[in-house]
Amino acid sequence: MARSDTRFRAAYNQVLDYCEGHPKGAHIPSEARLCEIAGVSRTVIRRCLSRLEEAGIISWDGRDKRILRTPVAEDRIDQPETSGGAEDLEERFLDWVLRFDVPAGTTLSVAELSRTFSVPQHELKEFLAGLSRFGLVSRRPQGGWILLGFTKDFAVELSDFRSVLELHAVAQVAEAPVDHPVWSKLAELRDRHLDLKARIDSDYHAFSKLDESFHQAINSVVKNRFVAEFQKVISLIFHYHFMWDKTEEKTRNAAAIDEHLAIIDALEARDAHAAQEAARRHLRTSKTTLLSSLRHHDLG
Amino acid sequence: MARSDTRFRAAYNQVLDYCEGHPKGAHIPSEARLCEIAGVSRTVIRRCLSRLEEAGIISWDGRDKRILRTPVAEDRIDQPETSGGAEDLEERFLDWVLRFDVPAGTTLSVAELSRTFSVPQHELKEFLAGLSRFGLVSRRPQGGWILLGFTKDFAVELSDFRSVLELHAVAQVAEAPVDHPVWSKLAELRDRHLDLKARIDSDYHAFSKLDESFHQAINSVVKNRFVAEFQKVISLIFHYHFMWDKTEEKTRNAAAIDEHLAIIDALEARDAHAAQEAARRHLRTSKTTLLSSLRHHDLG
DNA sequence: GATACAGTTCTTAATTATAAAATGCACATC
DNA sequence: GATGTGCATTTTATAATTAAGAACTGTATC
């Protein structure tokens, strides 16, 4: 019914650390200084101090704070294990949607999602509110949320939008100065592509990661928070879709490697026009693949 | 401490409407049908029915529901005035930020914003979560939110991103079929531009609206939810910034009119390349204006 | 008298309890 | 067996609650 005292617990233990590091009888620094040490507000520090006084570890009378005894293991208060799940919630959510092939129009229950992802409800609400900006989900009039994404329209629009961003990125790369880190990165990527191409028959699964690295490298040239934010979502969606769609994966990946190499060739030749054309070709293939993977899902 | 009974109140009055539209003694349709009429769940409908029975307006025994008397004005329960503020929250928020020139780095208090905009706190939290996807705000480690936007970097990145989207849109327009509505829209816009140009000395303020219409028309050709979502934010920011920045407004707007006309000319001539160039020129001007308006704010 | 500190008070934000609404299932009726 | 109701469970929106933050005030110390 109230917020958790995680900060207090962490701060208390940190102050214990301080006490352990100093001799019995030593003076303890000012409240403000302890705040800096623990990275919390004075309110929390004062709560720590009164608890330490209660426990007989320190004496506290105004400015006069001294260590009475060295704290032992039992003095520590245990932290409630940090769920930590909230961090990659986006990744886990998209993974869940695509893995279980959750159809468009499904109502999403915050309570249920909260359990499956072990994330507090209000964090999930915020997350969904964020996704709604991307048109992936939207609010229902009766309350709750509904999954909109992963229809054909969505895939088409996503692909088109991706193309716009990526073609722009390619144009930027072509104009990048010779000492730009992207060039060494591209050289490295060329090697990795050629390497994988040689052993494509057995290792075609490894392409997914390579694909991500490649597009990441191209887009890293564009320093733009809006592009970056979108790119995160876009790459996740494409990445997972291609991972689950197993039809003709080997041929598909082999073809994609050649398309990537064509882009790298054109870029290294500083032929902006050819690079644009090669990228356009590759993006067209990606779009087709994404659409056909949707079709397969629909049937199954 | 519980959710509001707004839905019940609205549904109750709607059922009253139904009763008024039917004669005394008439049978009332099934609960499920009433749900459809009122757009609520059966729980709410059943609550309405028991209340109607209590009020002696209907008789209710299982399936047998009949109208006993025609409801009067006093039977209605009054709706708590729909705050309605939650709808254009985005517009009002950006307006507030730009009007009061809230500097980047300001901590945003949900409680305070909730009061100034008279919107429940949780809605504001969702709204801010959405904005964080656009990099306008972000969470603070100590809790709460911080306004990131409207630094020089932000303006540059926003302008660049806008350029990418808008140049794409222009390319689309150039390829639009002859019977596409955009052409008549552009013809109309040309007239409005010429009209305003003739009386620019006195009416230069009117340009802001015309500018919005023009860009809206261009972008309407791109049917893409991602573009649309961004365009909303982008146009709001540019719109407001230009509105508050009064330096050389007349000259600036006169120049912009000519730039717009150049774009229209090129498009109507179906000269895609010239249109791109004209648009590029215009976007460059806009970017400069946005940046200089920021500089003025910094000084004053 | 300036500064650093503690005491106090007020505000805000995260979290949970709770009523309202929605949903699901079993049974009844036509 | 299609349609409708009764009852129980689940879920959501919202306010109450408490931890944490922040500001203001008084006071000791140099």
XYZ file of C-alpha atoms (C1' of nucleotides) in Angstrom, chain B residues 5 8-9 11-13 15-16 43-60 69 74-78, chain C residues 20-21:
34
model
C -18.986 4.745 -11.856
C -22.885 3.111 -14.921
C -24.233 6.667 -14.936
C -25.504 3.531 -19.234
C -28.370 4.247 -16.845
C -29.339 7.368 -18.729
C -31.446 2.842 -20.771
C -33.783 5.616 -19.656
C -22.597 -6.162 -14.783
C -23.351 -2.520 -15.437
C -26.619 -3.298 -17.188
C -27.788 -5.424 -14.269
C -26.928 -2.585 -11.898
C -28.998 -0.280 -14.075
C -31.907 -2.709 -14.080
C -31.981 -3.087 -10.295
C -31.856 0.650 -9.891
C -34.663 1.057 -12.431
C -36.695 -1.506 -10.534
C -36.049 0.310 -7.254
C -37.168 3.549 -8.840
C -40.343 1.827 -9.965
C -39.677 2.538 -13.603
C -39.597 -1.111 -14.623
C -40.611 -4.481 -13.264
C -37.912 -7.137 -13.340
C -43.981 4.173 -16.268
C -35.721 13.731 -12.247
C -35.050 10.049 -12.885
C -31.808 10.828 -14.663
C -28.587 10.724 -12.694
C -26.172 13.505 -13.464
C -16.578 -0.727 -10.193
C -16.613 -2.918 -14.307
